[in-house]
Amino acid sequence: MASFKTNRRDFLKMAATAGGGLFIGFQWFSCDSPKMKVLSNEEVLASAQQFNAFLSITPDGDVVIYSPNPELGQNIKTSFPMVVAEELDADWERVRVIQANLDLQNFERQVTGGSGAMPHSWERLRRAGATAKYLLVSAAADNWDVSYDSLTTENGQVIHNASGRKISYGELVNDASKLTAPEDVRLKDPKDFKLIGTPVKNVDNKAMFTGQPLFGLDFYREGMVHAMIQRPPFGMKILSVDDAEARNIKGVTDIIQVGESVAVVGSSTWPLMKAKKALKINYEPITEEESTANHDRIFRELLDGNRADIMRQDGNVVRAFQQAAQIVTSEYQCPFLSHSPMEPMNFFAHVKGDKAELVGPTQTPERARNEAAQLLGIDPENVSVEITRLGGGFGRRLRADFVVEAVELSRILDKPVKVTWSREDDMTGGAYRPAVRYKFEAALDGAGNMIGYKLRGAGINAGNTTRQDNFPSGAVENLLIESVEHKSHVTTNAWRAPITNFLAYAEQSFLDEVAEVAKKDPVKFRLDLLERAKSNPVGEIHYDIDRMKGVIELAAEKSNWGKDSSIKQGFSVYFSHRSYVAQVANVVMENNQPVLKKIVAATDCGIVVNPTGANHQVRGGIVDGMGHAMFGNLTFENGSPKQKNFDTYRLIRMKEVPEIDVHYVENGIDPTGLGEPALPPTGGAIANAIYSATGRRLRSQPFIEQKEFSDLEIKMERV
């Protein structure tokens, strides 16, 4: 075995290479056996100079970039540092990325949701990198006694081309850190980007592939206890609890009733899972029980009743429908859905007097802090939040209920506690995508022009079920959009691309119905409406007409729309989270069954920071939209979902994912959202393609459970 010595420089190199994780250092010659020491980030970065909240540089030239927003698979932990490194002209091989903890003084909007992280931080990140570069170049100019403008930067070095001299950022950090940062700095012209726009691997890849602790479920603290919780069915309260059998299970140390829930506490999760099943709890309804059956009745009353909120009204809708040559009417419905992230909910909490330490996966660390502080009756500043990598979220981790559970148990037990949800807990006690139904009506004149449009959305705990200012609003002279809500004990939450994830499917399917009655090509029908919105807008236009036209035309071009009669195609386009995505689904009939062969997607999200991450987001959004439109469904009985795990809650399988062809509009504008916009158009594109192939409309999700399709098997072919 070869011997070697190690020093701080070696450790910093290890840190930069590994991209985070656990660093263990030792010297072979210091004693007979190696002494191992775990190095914290503080020790690794002890010699680094902080230039701003986003980055530090060590004297060895290693660049440490902090990513403030929670990472749940949207690639923000890679793309944020890329933006900083681009303006800094850093050597990416020397960049180390660290997940920042909650820090409201140095960072803004430490939230992952609404596809808003990059649009919000784009310029801030660029300025952080550009400011540090300005200071480094200024320090070099002072050292060499040359002008600032005579120097250039590349790969972590300042270069004086006239003399051929070069100096690394590491050699300049001490002098540069003493200079005063300017209030304004010059940013690069996008045409000069070298790192942005190139494919970069996820900075956590190595740690994930080698099993290093990254996720909340990985977190462990010496002396902590584990807890799992039996939560009541929706609308129920505890009548009695018999925990005798559960207490006798080895590894269980305590059982505590907290409100309407029962927590089992112990040394590890396995005995707790067994103890939960051994609990004998009787419940009684808080109010009248709700079932799937009376949800149907509720929806009928909401869609046909007189009670609704008017979200937008243009022109004279009543007159338009009275004068219509033809009227098209349809209803679409979508069920409750589970978020089903790969990593179930979990969180660590340690309450110590008037302070609390929180560690775990959250999309909203500030909300976690504030709700913990409110429960404990302490100042929010006394609560620290360390953010782990999230094993998925899709909106579920916007809430803080699982955080509050850990905090409450830690306070009661007076010790550190980690609460872990099982998959069944996640599916039966979570917060779901709300169930929604839509009623559409369109009025056509004798030439097939849409002169009137009505939409009423009805939702269970859905809030506003519409996006009243989205297309086709502004393109129709007479328009009425309404929303009505029913309050239920079933908890709901934002689910990837909130509201638009099901509204887009319904809306785009209905527009195809209208186009067919009007005897117009579906793509041309939409383009004509957009042209009307541009030349003769009705009310305010809240979407970019040219950007929407751009993705429509690109998707039609790349999919060879309408040019191969053997392929039946379906079209869909949607604007959400500041971005535009158009999709074409290709279906062929094989043995009298529709087979989904391919989806072509055209996306306008502005500048693509990292093509690798962008492709993952678009393809992932399409797969997510496809799978849930085809299979996802939650039905309730006595306040509890019938589907409690993946044996009964159907998700899309890898072998069912068809070919996905991704294209981007290159317009050079600042980046817009990308984590969610590719999902909404998918269901509509598939439904329209299947109608083109079979002549049958898919007006409810999941598609495989639609009664009209009982004799058909919709297949998806993996390429």
XYZ file of C-alpha atoms in Angstrom:
719
model
C 0.000 0.000 0.000
C 1.387 3.354 -1.025
C 1.893 5.999 1.646
C 1.011 9.664 1.155
C 0.714 12.903 3.041
C -2.182 15.269 2.794
C -2.605 18.958 3.584
C -5.237 21.691 3.375
C -4.581 22.177 -0.331
C -5.324 18.491 -0.935
C -8.505 18.717 1.081
C -9.713 21.714 -0.908
C -9.003 19.859 -4.132
C -10.936 16.889 -2.822
C -13.838 19.173 -1.948
C -13.875 20.758 -5.390
C -13.744 17.370 -7.099
C -16.357 15.655 -4.967
C -18.829 18.522 -5.175
C -19.979 18.125 -1.583
C -20.390 15.300 0.904
C -18.184 13.843 3.615
C -14.441 14.589 3.655
C -12.154 12.413 5.739
C -8.500 13.365 6.127
C -5.604 11.613 7.814
C -1.795 11.318 7.752
C -0.207 7.906 7.461
C 3.013 8.990 9.163
C 1.477 10.666 12.201
C 1.115 7.444 14.215
C 0.948 3.700 13.925
C -2.655 3.724 12.683
C -4.502 6.411 10.696
C -6.338 9.049 12.700
C -9.540 9.988 10.880
C -11.141 13.393 11.100
C -14.434 14.542 9.595
C -13.993 17.965 8.050
C -16.908 20.385 8.153
C -17.576 22.934 5.444
C -16.268 25.588 7.831
C -12.890 23.861 8.079
C -12.675 23.187 4.373
C -13.448 26.828 3.633
C -11.458 28.376 6.458
C -9.022 30.047 4.089
C -11.617 31.129 1.539
C -12.464 34.779 1.014
C -16.176 35.618 0.771
C -16.849 37.979 -2.141
C -20.624 38.033 -1.800
C -23.469 35.831 -0.577
C -23.107 33.565 -3.576
C -19.407 32.813 -3.803
C -16.059 32.445 -2.075
C -12.624 31.827 -3.547
C -9.763 30.086 -1.755
C -6.095 31.107 -2.134
C -5.640 27.830 -4.016
C -8.054 29.019 -6.696
C -11.016 26.842 -5.782
C -14.322 28.642 -6.343
C -17.102 27.807 -3.904
C -20.567 28.779 -5.113
C -23.581 28.651 -2.833
C -26.929 27.601 -4.294
C -29.668 29.115 -2.113
C -32.784 27.441 -3.523
C -33.843 23.918 -2.540
C -32.880 21.282 -5.126
C -35.590 18.731 -5.885
C -34.464 17.577 -9.316
C -35.074 20.772 -11.287
C -31.283 21.176 -11.703
C -31.098 24.514 -9.892
C -28.074 23.421 -7.852
C -26.153 23.062 -11.132
C -27.616 25.866 -13.233
C -27.394 28.598 -10.554
C -23.621 28.092 -10.123
C -23.218 27.967 -13.917
C -24.616 31.498 -14.167
C -22.260 32.781 -11.448
C -19.282 30.954 -12.971
C -20.071 32.320 -16.436
C -19.823 35.947 -15.370
C -16.841 35.161 -13.154
C -15.025 33.355 -15.991
C -14.255 30.600 -13.508
C -12.701 27.272 -14.382
C -15.689 24.936 -13.944
C -13.337 22.117 -12.957
C -12.362 24.191 -9.897
C -15.936 25.023 -8.888
C -17.440 23.449 -5.794
C -21.165 23.827 -5.137
C -22.698 23.944 -1.666
C -26.389 23.962 -0.790
C -26.972 27.113 1.244
C -29.044 27.013 4.412
C -31.958 29.372 4.982
C -30.491 32.876 5.167
C -32.996 35.689 4.737
C -30.351 38.389 5.163
C -28.216 37.296 2.217
C -30.713 35.593 -0.109
C -34.149 36.377 -1.487
C -36.885 33.917 -2.410
C -35.334 30.703 -1.089
C -38.279 28.824 -2.512
C -38.586 26.075 -5.086
C -42.022 26.388 -6.655
C -43.796 28.035 -9.534
C -40.777 27.624 -11.820
C -39.682 31.026 -10.580
C -36.175 30.461 -9.211
C -34.193 31.165 -12.366
C -36.304 34.120 -13.598
C -36.005 35.698 -10.149
C -32.278 35.077 -9.674
C -30.882 35.339 -13.221
C -29.617 38.901 -12.979
C -28.680 38.600 -9.284
C -26.504 35.574 -10.014
C -24.853 37.284 -12.970
C -24.081 40.369 -10.904
C -22.608 38.236 -8.122
C -20.140 36.655 -10.536
C -19.417 39.878 -12.398
C -18.770 41.804 -9.166
C -16.234 39.261 -7.938
C -14.520 39.316 -11.338
C -14.325 43.116 -11.231
C -12.577 42.994 -7.856
C -10.132 40.314 -8.994
C -9.238 42.203 -12.159
C -8.887 45.439 -10.207
C -6.475 43.726 -7.806
C -4.406 42.438 -10.735
C -4.366 45.890 -12.337
C -3.058 47.396 -9.081
C -0.413 44.692 -8.669
C 0.886 45.069 -12.219
C 0.286 48.824 -12.425
C -1.693 48.485 -15.655
C -5.131 49.690 -16.665
C -8.230 47.645 -15.861
C -9.293 47.616 -19.528
C -5.993 46.069 -20.626
C -6.813 42.847 -18.775
C -8.974 39.868 -19.708
C -10.160 36.804 -17.792
C -10.429 33.142 -18.666
C -10.639 29.847 -16.736
C -10.006 31.413 -13.338
C -7.105 33.602 -14.433
C -6.508 37.279 -15.123
C -4.459 37.797 -18.290
C -2.413 40.760 -19.518
C -2.117 40.026 -23.217
C 0.400 42.808 -23.904
C 3.011 41.257 -21.611
C 1.791 37.667 -21.582
C 1.481 37.694 -17.796
C -1.168 35.505 -16.087
C -2.241 35.230 -12.485
C -4.796 32.895 -10.911
C -7.823 34.091 -8.995
C -6.481 32.296 -5.930
C -3.364 34.474 -5.906
C -5.514 37.601 -6.019
C -8.197 36.819 -3.457
C -6.559 38.449 -0.455
C -5.923 41.746 -2.257
C -9.275 41.656 -4.072
C -11.233 41.057 -0.870
C -9.940 44.368 0.537
C -11.355 46.418 -2.325
C -14.772 48.065 -2.326
C -17.325 46.419 -4.604
C -18.907 48.769 -7.156
C -22.643 49.459 -7.096
C -22.945 48.520 -10.761
C -20.959 46.195 -13.000
C -20.902 45.394 -16.680
C -22.487 42.057 -17.595
C -21.506 39.896 -20.539
C -23.256 40.037 -23.860
C -25.025 36.650 -24.165
C -23.211 36.036 -27.452
C -19.992 35.835 -25.415
C -21.247 33.097 -23.074
C -18.897 30.115 -22.902
C -20.386 27.984 -20.121
C -24.067 28.910 -20.323
C -25.668 26.952 -23.135
C -23.289 23.989 -22.835
C -24.311 20.604 -21.389
C -23.097 20.265 -17.794
C -23.594 17.212 -15.590
C -25.501 17.478 -12.337
C -23.061 18.530 -9.605
C -24.536 15.924 -7.234
C -24.163 13.017 -9.652
C -21.093 11.491 -8.028
C -22.518 11.800 -4.530
C -25.801 10.239 -5.623
C -24.159 7.411 -7.560
C -21.834 6.540 -4.665
C -24.525 6.721 -1.995
C -23.237 9.720 -0.081
C -25.751 11.351 2.289
C -27.655 14.010 0.392
C -31.359 13.526 1.039
C -33.455 14.071 4.131
C -33.888 10.331 4.620
C -30.078 10.051 4.813
C -29.781 12.501 7.690
C -28.725 11.077 11.042
C -27.819 12.720 14.336
C -26.334 10.829 17.272
C -28.897 10.612 20.076
C -31.966 11.257 17.937
C -35.093 9.106 18.112
C -37.306 8.107 15.197
C -41.030 8.714 15.015
C -43.820 7.641 12.689
C -47.388 8.886 12.924
C -50.814 7.373 12.337
C -52.951 10.223 11.035
C -56.771 10.170 10.968
C -58.785 9.746 7.764
C -60.004 13.046 6.339
C -62.984 14.389 8.242
C -62.499 11.964 11.145
C -61.548 12.301 14.805
C -60.318 9.755 17.334
C -62.946 7.894 19.363
C -60.608 5.447 21.143
C -57.027 4.130 21.027
C -55.764 0.678 22.057
C -51.948 0.691 21.866
C -51.153 -2.292 24.124
C -49.960 -4.585 21.326
C -47.929 -1.807 19.701
C -46.105 -0.993 22.942
C -44.874 -4.570 23.238
C -42.984 -4.451 19.936
C -39.224 -4.440 20.483
C -37.690 -1.094 19.530
C -40.762 0.974 20.460
C -40.023 3.348 23.345
C -43.127 5.534 23.481
C -46.585 6.092 21.988
C -48.065 9.589 22.156
C -51.421 10.961 21.069
C -51.054 14.432 19.594
C -54.383 15.923 18.601
C -56.126 13.426 16.308
C -52.868 11.632 15.466
C -50.933 8.909 17.276
C -47.123 8.953 17.160
C -45.000 5.865 17.776
C -41.424 6.557 18.875
C -38.404 4.296 18.878
C -34.919 3.393 17.772
C -35.544 2.876 14.038
C -38.331 2.989 11.490
C -38.891 -0.769 11.026
C -40.359 -1.481 14.482
C -42.354 1.736 14.198
C -43.957 0.595 10.949
C -44.971 -2.651 12.648
C -46.246 -0.774 15.699
C -48.400 1.533 13.576
C -50.127 -1.473 12.041
C -50.695 -2.904 15.525
C -52.510 0.207 16.750
C -56.262 -0.235 17.164
C -57.844 3.171 16.628
C -61.561 3.857 16.281
C -62.666 7.057 14.530
C -65.895 8.958 14.170
C -66.836 11.614 11.598
C -66.354 15.276 12.417
C -69.184 16.053 9.996
C -71.100 14.144 7.325
C -68.756 11.702 5.587
C -67.765 12.413 2.021
C -67.476 9.753 -0.663
C -66.682 9.655 -4.340
C -70.396 9.296 -5.013
C -71.420 12.594 -3.463
C -68.400 14.257 -5.050
C -70.173 13.516 -8.337
C -73.333 15.122 -6.987
C -71.374 18.123 -5.726
C -69.759 18.686 -9.121
C -73.126 18.541 -10.876
C -74.532 21.172 -8.540
C -71.471 23.409 -8.986
C -71.507 23.245 -12.784
C -75.263 23.758 -13.157
C -75.952 26.077 -10.238
C -76.223 29.856 -10.092
C -73.320 30.334 -7.664
C -69.978 31.157 -9.281
C -67.315 33.844 -9.257
C -66.859 35.723 -12.528
C -63.119 35.719 -13.275
C -63.255 37.497 -16.642
C -66.022 38.869 -18.846
C -65.596 40.454 -22.281
C -68.285 41.644 -24.695
C -71.874 40.382 -24.679
C -71.799 36.609 -24.238
C -75.582 36.175 -24.072
C -76.113 37.876 -27.425
C -73.235 35.983 -29.050
C -74.781 32.635 -28.157
C -78.261 33.808 -29.205
C -76.907 34.726 -32.640
C -74.650 31.685 -33.064
C -74.976 29.468 -36.118
C -73.560 26.555 -34.114
C -72.872 25.914 -30.426
C -70.324 23.406 -29.141
C -70.617 22.151 -25.530
C -68.397 19.740 -23.608
C -67.409 18.751 -20.090
C -64.019 17.505 -18.875
C -63.048 16.080 -15.522
C -59.853 15.325 -13.629
C -59.478 13.336 -10.363
C -57.539 13.857 -7.161
C -53.877 12.889 -7.551
C -51.077 12.093 -5.128
C -47.754 13.921 -5.498
C -45.915 10.616 -4.989
C -42.328 11.890 -4.768
C -39.715 9.142 -4.654
C -38.675 10.264 -1.164
C -41.615 10.277 1.272
C -42.006 13.186 3.711
C -39.474 13.368 6.539
C -37.830 15.974 8.760
C -35.478 16.336 11.718
C -36.086 18.739 14.578
C -34.243 19.505 17.792
C -35.957 21.943 20.135
C -33.601 23.334 22.776
C -35.351 25.834 25.045
C -36.084 28.946 23.038
C -34.201 27.684 19.967
C -34.851 25.026 17.352
C -32.734 23.332 14.715
C -34.450 21.952 11.609
C -32.892 19.741 8.933
C -34.613 18.184 5.962
C -36.171 18.409 2.516
C -38.453 21.417 2.095
C -39.440 23.546 -0.868
C -40.209 26.455 1.464
C -37.586 26.703 4.231
C -38.881 30.082 5.404
C -42.366 28.638 5.840
C -40.886 25.728 7.793
C -39.059 28.173 10.048
C -42.067 30.425 10.600
C -44.522 27.616 11.362
C -42.042 26.036 13.762
C -41.544 29.371 15.521
C -45.290 29.942 15.735
C -45.854 26.524 17.296
C -43.078 27.067 19.850
C -43.934 30.688 20.535
C -40.379 31.870 19.813
C -38.814 34.368 17.425
C -38.302 32.992 13.895
C -34.662 34.146 14.135
C -34.162 31.453 16.777
C -34.995 28.688 14.293
C -32.273 27.476 11.917
C -33.110 25.515 8.765
C -30.608 23.309 6.945
C -31.830 22.235 3.525
C -31.054 18.749 2.259
C -31.527 17.639 -1.316
C -35.166 16.734 -1.970
C -36.069 13.384 -3.479
C -38.870 15.001 -5.460
C -41.551 17.403 -4.321
C -43.938 18.396 -7.141
C -45.517 20.921 -4.744
C -46.100 18.573 -1.803
C -43.110 19.970 0.076
C -44.413 23.518 -0.206
C -46.340 22.669 2.960
C -44.755 22.373 6.395
C -47.097 19.917 8.146
C -44.407 17.230 8.323
C -41.938 19.794 9.718
C -44.350 20.885 12.447
C -44.899 17.239 13.438
C -41.176 16.798 14.108
C -40.984 20.078 16.024
C -43.958 19.218 18.220
C -42.623 15.767 19.088
C -39.149 17.140 19.838
C -40.690 19.624 22.252
C -42.785 16.940 23.954
C -39.951 14.396 24.207
C -37.236 16.992 24.918
C -34.841 15.317 22.487
C -33.953 15.399 18.787
C -36.580 13.653 16.654
C -36.735 12.535 13.055
C -40.238 11.994 11.690
C -40.505 9.694 8.682
C -43.599 9.000 6.579
C -44.091 5.623 4.918
C -45.339 5.416 1.338
C -48.810 4.607 2.687
C -48.618 7.649 4.976
C -47.647 9.799 2.011
C -50.544 8.572 -0.097
C -53.273 8.489 2.543
C -52.350 11.479 4.701
C -50.970 13.867 2.149
C -52.321 16.872 0.305
C -53.528 16.139 -3.214
C -54.037 17.750 -6.551
C -57.644 18.935 -6.324
C -60.363 17.234 -8.364
C -61.821 19.604 -10.968
C -64.483 19.567 -13.682
C -64.920 22.013 -16.515
C -67.899 22.958 -18.630
C -67.051 24.605 -21.963
C -69.300 26.286 -24.504
C -68.315 27.903 -27.802
C -70.466 29.920 -30.216
C -69.587 29.871 -33.936
C -70.844 32.111 -36.712
C -71.739 30.880 -40.187
C -68.097 31.043 -41.341
C -66.866 28.893 -38.459
C -65.377 31.775 -36.472
C -65.562 31.486 -32.681
C -67.551 34.520 -31.580
C -68.336 33.400 -28.032
C -66.593 31.349 -25.383
C -67.731 30.233 -21.934
C -65.871 28.258 -19.313
C -66.956 27.299 -15.821
C -64.511 25.465 -13.594
C -65.675 23.619 -10.488
C -63.150 22.350 -7.966
C -62.930 20.690 -4.578
C -60.568 22.787 -2.441
C -59.074 24.133 -5.669
C -59.424 27.879 -5.257
C -59.656 29.543 -8.659
C -59.895 26.656 -11.134
C -59.131 28.858 -14.154
C -56.372 30.945 -15.630
C -58.779 33.532 -16.925
C -56.225 35.664 -18.746
C -54.598 32.829 -20.672
C -55.300 32.079 -24.334
C -57.938 32.154 -25.842
C -58.833 35.179 -23.692
C -58.127 38.305 -25.707
C -58.839 36.488 -28.979
C -62.630 36.090 -28.617
C -64.970 39.094 -28.700
C -67.446 37.651 -26.216
C -66.078 35.632 -23.321
C -67.161 34.546 -19.850
C -64.935 32.612 -17.454
C -66.250 31.542 -14.051
C -64.976 29.505 -11.121
C -66.783 27.876 -8.205
C -65.350 25.916 -5.277
C -66.550 23.327 -2.801
C -64.831 23.119 0.593
C -63.924 19.638 1.785
C -61.976 17.910 4.566
C -59.690 16.417 1.911
C -56.509 18.521 1.968
C -55.242 19.748 -1.379
C -52.077 21.465 -2.450
C -50.241 22.851 -5.437
C -49.374 19.953 -7.738
C -46.780 20.373 -10.490
C -48.031 23.218 -12.745
C -50.963 24.038 -10.432
C -54.375 24.261 -12.105
C -52.848 24.366 -15.592
C -51.852 20.700 -15.311
C -55.504 19.751 -15.854
C -56.948 22.953 -17.323
C -54.594 22.759 -20.306
C -55.707 19.211 -21.148
C -59.376 20.183 -20.998
C -58.995 23.495 -22.780
C -56.819 22.193 -25.597
C -59.057 19.176 -26.151
C -62.095 21.414 -26.320
C -60.436 23.771 -28.808
C -59.916 20.748 -31.054
C -63.615 19.966 -30.746
C -64.450 23.507 -31.801
C -61.965 23.392 -34.692
C -63.572 20.192 -35.968
C -67.069 21.693 -35.937
C -65.671 24.798 -37.645
C -64.061 22.482 -40.258
C -60.593 23.946 -39.638
C -57.174 22.430 -39.083
C -56.451 22.509 -35.307
C -53.085 24.238 -35.709
C -54.412 26.837 -38.129
C -57.442 27.377 -35.891
C -55.175 28.393 -33.010
C -52.915 30.530 -35.198
C -55.963 32.350 -36.573
C -57.167 33.078 -33.046
C -53.739 34.447 -32.128
C -53.752 36.640 -35.229
C -57.124 38.034 -34.148
C -55.707 38.715 -30.667
C -52.809 40.590 -32.246
C -54.749 42.629 -34.784
C -57.896 43.212 -32.746
C -57.273 42.401 -29.065
C -60.206 42.093 -26.700
C -59.402 43.415 -23.232
C -55.925 42.947 -21.799
C -53.518 40.399 -23.272
C -51.450 38.670 -20.567
C -49.452 36.343 -22.805
C -46.916 36.995 -25.549
C -48.664 36.331 -28.848
C -45.480 36.064 -30.898
C -43.849 33.638 -28.477
C -46.904 31.405 -28.535
C -47.038 31.521 -32.330
C -43.335 30.694 -32.402
C -43.686 27.396 -30.501
C -46.784 26.434 -32.492
C -44.973 26.898 -35.779
C -41.811 25.150 -34.538
C -43.753 22.131 -33.237
C -45.723 21.864 -36.481
C -42.514 22.044 -38.510
C -40.525 19.514 -36.465
C -43.417 17.038 -36.310
C -44.246 17.270 -40.052
C -47.769 18.168 -39.008
C -50.373 16.678 -41.339
C -47.874 15.347 -43.895
C -48.087 11.597 -43.204
C -51.591 10.142 -43.407
C -50.485 6.893 -41.743
C -49.738 8.790 -38.507
C -52.600 10.334 -36.542
C -51.526 13.479 -34.738
C -52.791 15.542 -31.840
C -51.790 19.128 -31.084
C -51.656 21.160 -27.871
C -50.026 24.413 -26.778
C -49.920 26.179 -23.459
C -48.467 29.169 -21.644
C -47.580 28.746 -17.992
C -44.874 29.961 -15.608
C -43.695 32.543 -18.139
C -42.872 29.922 -20.785
C -44.543 28.469 -23.869
C -44.649 24.815 -24.905
C -46.338 23.250 -27.933
C -46.558 19.486 -28.390
C -47.574 17.071 -31.117
C -48.403 13.457 -30.242
C -48.091 10.770 -32.914
C -50.407 7.752 -32.712
C -50.738 4.769 -35.043
C -53.310 1.983 -34.992
C -51.943 -1.510 -34.474
C -54.359 -4.455 -34.247
C -57.185 -1.929 -33.917
C -55.562 -0.393 -30.841
C -54.068 3.142 -30.606
C -50.320 3.164 -29.917
C -48.557 6.375 -28.844
C -45.272 6.392 -30.765
C -43.782 9.828 -30.270
C -44.190 13.290 -28.775
C -42.543 16.322 -30.353
C -42.121 19.329 -28.051
C -41.214 22.915 -28.911
C -40.283 25.065 -25.913
C -39.693 28.781 -25.506
C -38.091 29.336 -22.103
C -35.664 32.050 -23.170
C -31.937 31.355 -22.848
C -31.302 27.686 -22.047
C -28.700 27.736 -19.260
C -27.893 24.022 -19.264
C -29.189 21.915 -22.192
C -28.731 18.723 -20.200
C -30.876 19.942 -17.337
C -33.374 21.582 -19.704
C -33.888 18.361 -21.653
C -34.442 16.488 -18.390
C -37.059 19.026 -17.331
C -38.961 18.977 -20.615
C -38.858 15.209 -20.982
C -39.611 14.702 -17.302
C -42.582 17.064 -17.462
C -43.955 15.244 -20.497
C -43.541 11.823 -18.868
C -45.195 13.129 -15.699
C -48.094 14.644 -17.649
C -48.460 11.557 -19.796
C -48.432 9.087 -16.922
C -50.920 10.924 -14.762
C -53.280 11.628 -17.668
C -53.225 7.951 -18.590
C -53.258 6.251 -15.191
C -53.378 8.467 -12.065
C -56.479 8.370 -9.884
C -57.372 8.670 -6.192
C -60.871 7.784 -5.010
C -62.100 8.225 -1.436
C -64.219 6.118 0.870
C -65.011 7.135 4.448
C -62.406 9.884 4.267
C -59.533 7.661 3.128
C -58.127 6.974 -0.350
C -58.749 3.478 -1.670
C -55.331 3.622 -3.346
C -52.723 3.351 -0.589
C -49.543 2.317 -2.411
C -48.132 1.806 -5.892
C -49.808 -1.589 -6.248
C -53.147 0.213 -6.663
C -52.022 3.749 -7.608
C -50.790 3.358 -11.159
C -47.755 5.312 -12.369
C -46.196 5.253 -15.802
C -43.452 2.650 -16.292
C -40.127 3.146 -18.032
C -41.035 0.689 -20.797
C -44.090 2.804 -21.599
C -42.254 6.050 -22.329
C -42.308 6.733 -26.086
C -39.777 8.705 -28.099
C -39.681 12.364 -27.042
C -38.174 14.876 -29.462
C -37.279 18.207 -27.823
C -36.642 21.542 -29.565
C -36.105 25.095 -28.273
C -36.878 28.523 -29.645
C -33.678 30.573 -29.654
C -34.705 34.169 -28.990
C -31.998 35.325 -26.541
C -34.402 36.643 -23.898
C -33.718 36.135 -20.190
C -34.642 32.642 -18.949
C -38.236 31.952 -17.982
C -39.655 28.980 -16.075
C -38.936 25.385 -17.094
C -39.666 23.034 -14.177
C -43.405 22.904 -14.911
C -44.398 24.300 -18.356
C -43.825 21.078 -20.334
C -46.412 19.126 -18.334
C -49.703 20.994 -19.061
C -49.875 20.489 -22.865
C -49.175 16.738 -22.780
C -52.587 15.338 -21.873
C -54.324 17.400 -24.554
C -51.872 16.397 -27.285
C -52.339 12.691 -26.487
C -56.134 12.941 -26.185
C -56.395 14.795 -29.498
C -54.138 12.259 -31.227
C -56.193 9.332 -29.946
C -59.369 11.023 -31.168
C -57.768 11.483 -34.574
C -56.952 7.749 -34.632
C -60.152 6.330 -33.125
C -62.862 8.973 -33.458
C -63.479 8.868 -29.690
C -62.989 11.796 -27.345
C -61.162 11.406 -24.045
C -63.002 13.796 -21.758
C -61.936 12.446 -18.400
C -58.747 11.333 -16.727
C -57.323 8.812 -16.233
C -57.749 7.766 -19.838
C -57.560 4.025 -19.138
C -60.612 4.243 -16.856
C -62.846 6.176 -19.264
C -65.935 4.037 -19.795
C -66.143 4.816 -23.495
C -62.740 3.164 -23.939
C -63.501 -0.129 -22.177
C -62.912 -2.045 -25.412
C -59.637 -0.290 -26.223
C -56.166 -0.630 -24.781
C -54.132 2.534 -25.188
C -50.499 1.576 -25.607
C -47.278 3.568 -25.495
C -44.257 2.335 -27.370
C -40.819 2.872 -25.911
C -38.058 3.669 -28.374
